[in-house]
Amino acid sequence: MPITKDSHLIMRDIRKSKGISQKFVSEKLGYKSSAAYANIEYGNTKLTLETAAKVANILGCSVEDFLQIKVKQKV
């Protein structure tokens, strides 16, 4: 399931702001090369919800951050 059009750019910005390399994320995802992950950030490979969830976990954020939506919490 692909997610929003610019999510890969937001994901890249979050990764960079945390000082995390593409190579590090690639290794954590189990990719053989950082090019596979780079293709997601460049928009050449569709970002799936499954991959977004894994990357969010690696970056210490939530998938909602990539979507730039606010989730309402029940009080």
mmCIF file of C-alpha atoms in Angstrom:
data_model
loop_
_atom_site.group_PDB
_atom_site.id
_atom_site.type_symbol
_atom_site.label_atom_id
_atom_site.label_comp_id
_atom_site.label_asym_id
_atom_site.label_seq_id
_atom_site.Cartn_x
_atom_site.Cartn_y
_atom_site.Cartn_z
ATOM 1 C CA MET A 1 0.000 0.000 0.000
ATOM 2 C CA PRO A 2 1.743 3.225 -1.149
ATOM 3 C CA ILE A 3 1.408 6.288 1.048
ATOM 4 C CA THR A 4 1.329 10.010 0.299
ATOM 5 C CA LYS A 5 3.211 11.623 -2.539
ATOM 6 C CA ASP A 6 5.804 13.541 -0.522
ATOM 7 C CA SER A 7 6.231 11.150 2.399
ATOM 8 C CA HIS A 8 9.631 10.027 1.132
ATOM 9 C CA LEU A 9 10.872 13.628 1.253
ATOM 10 C CA ILE A 10 9.587 14.142 4.778
ATOM 11 C CA MET A 11 11.193 10.843 5.794
ATOM 12 C CA ARG A 12 14.510 12.007 4.343
ATOM 13 C CA ASP A 13 14.308 15.334 6.177
ATOM 14 C CA ILE A 14 13.610 13.600 9.490
ATOM 15 C CA ARG A 15 16.511 11.189 8.937
ATOM 16 C CA LYS A 16 18.892 14.038 8.124
ATOM 17 C CA SER A 17 17.728 16.129 11.085
ATOM 18 C CA LYS A 18 18.624 13.233 13.380
ATOM 19 C CA GLY A 19 22.067 12.837 11.797
ATOM 20 C CA ILE A 20 21.347 9.279 10.649
ATOM 21 C CA SER A 21 22.890 8.013 7.414
ATOM 22 C CA GLN A 22 21.119 6.205 4.599
ATOM 23 C CA LYS A 23 23.621 3.396 5.093
ATOM 24 C CA PHE A 24 22.572 2.958 8.735
ATOM 25 C CA VAL A 25 18.868 2.800 7.838
ATOM 26 C CA SER A 26 19.606 0.401 4.968
ATOM 27 C CA GLU A 27 21.496 -1.937 7.273
ATOM 28 C CA LYS A 28 18.709 -1.870 9.878
ATOM 29 C CA LEU A 29 16.170 -2.681 7.151
ATOM 30 C CA GLY A 30 18.318 -5.616 6.028
ATOM 31 C CA TYR A 31 19.019 -4.206 2.570
ATOM 32 C CA LYS A 32 22.196 -5.381 0.850
ATOM 33 C CA SER A 33 23.060 -1.867 -0.318
ATOM 34 C CA SER A 34 22.173 1.663 0.673
ATOM 35 C CA ALA A 35 21.036 2.275 -2.925
ATOM 36 C CA ALA A 36 17.820 0.329 -2.270
ATOM 37 C CA TYR A 37 16.900 2.670 0.570
ATOM 38 C CA ALA A 38 18.124 5.736 -1.343
ATOM 39 C CA ASN A 39 15.689 4.847 -4.134
ATOM 40 C CA ILE A 40 12.837 5.117 -1.635
ATOM 41 C CA GLU A 41 13.992 8.557 -0.485
ATOM 42 C CA TYR A 42 14.437 9.725 -4.077
ATOM 43 C CA GLY A 43 10.938 8.541 -4.957
ATOM 44 C CA ASN A 44 12.154 5.928 -7.448
ATOM 45 C CA THR A 45 10.685 3.124 -5.327
ATOM 46 C CA LYS A 46 7.254 3.516 -3.741
ATOM 47 C CA LEU A 47 7.242 3.879 0.013
ATOM 48 C CA THR A 48 4.877 1.283 1.450
ATOM 49 C CA LEU A 49 3.176 1.556 4.803
ATOM 50 C CA GLU A 50 5.121 -1.497 5.978
ATOM 51 C CA THR A 51 8.484 0.071 5.089
ATOM 52 C CA ALA A 52 7.415 3.432 6.506
ATOM 53 C CA ALA A 53 6.610 1.745 9.825
ATOM 54 C CA LYS A 54 10.025 0.061 9.912
ATOM 55 C CA VAL A 55 11.841 3.299 9.056
ATOM 56 C CA ALA A 56 9.819 5.232 11.636
ATOM 57 C CA ASN A 57 10.908 2.720 14.270
ATOM 58 C CA ILE A 58 14.557 3.107 13.222
ATOM 59 C CA LEU A 59 14.315 6.910 13.281
ATOM 60 C CA GLY A 60 12.434 6.997 16.571
ATOM 61 C CA CYS A 61 9.353 8.686 15.176
ATOM 62 C CA SER A 62 5.902 7.661 13.976
ATOM 63 C CA VAL A 63 4.501 6.987 10.523
ATOM 64 C CA GLU A 64 2.173 9.937 11.112
ATOM 65 C CA ASP A 65 5.263 12.172 11.044
ATOM 66 C CA PHE A 66 5.870 11.097 7.422
ATOM 67 C CA LEU A 67 2.250 11.810 6.579
ATOM 68 C CA GLN A 68 2.281 15.111 8.465
ATOM 69 C CA ILE A 69 -1.064 14.415 10.074
ATOM 70 C CA LYS A 70 -2.107 14.763 13.656
ATOM 71 C CA VAL A 71 -3.690 11.821 15.402
ATOM 72 C CA LYS A 72 -6.347 12.723 17.947
ATOM 73 C CA GLN A 73 -5.944 10.999 21.269
ATOM 74 C CA LYS A 74 -8.904 10.033 23.401
ATOM 75 C CA VAL A 75 -8.675 11.455 26.864
#
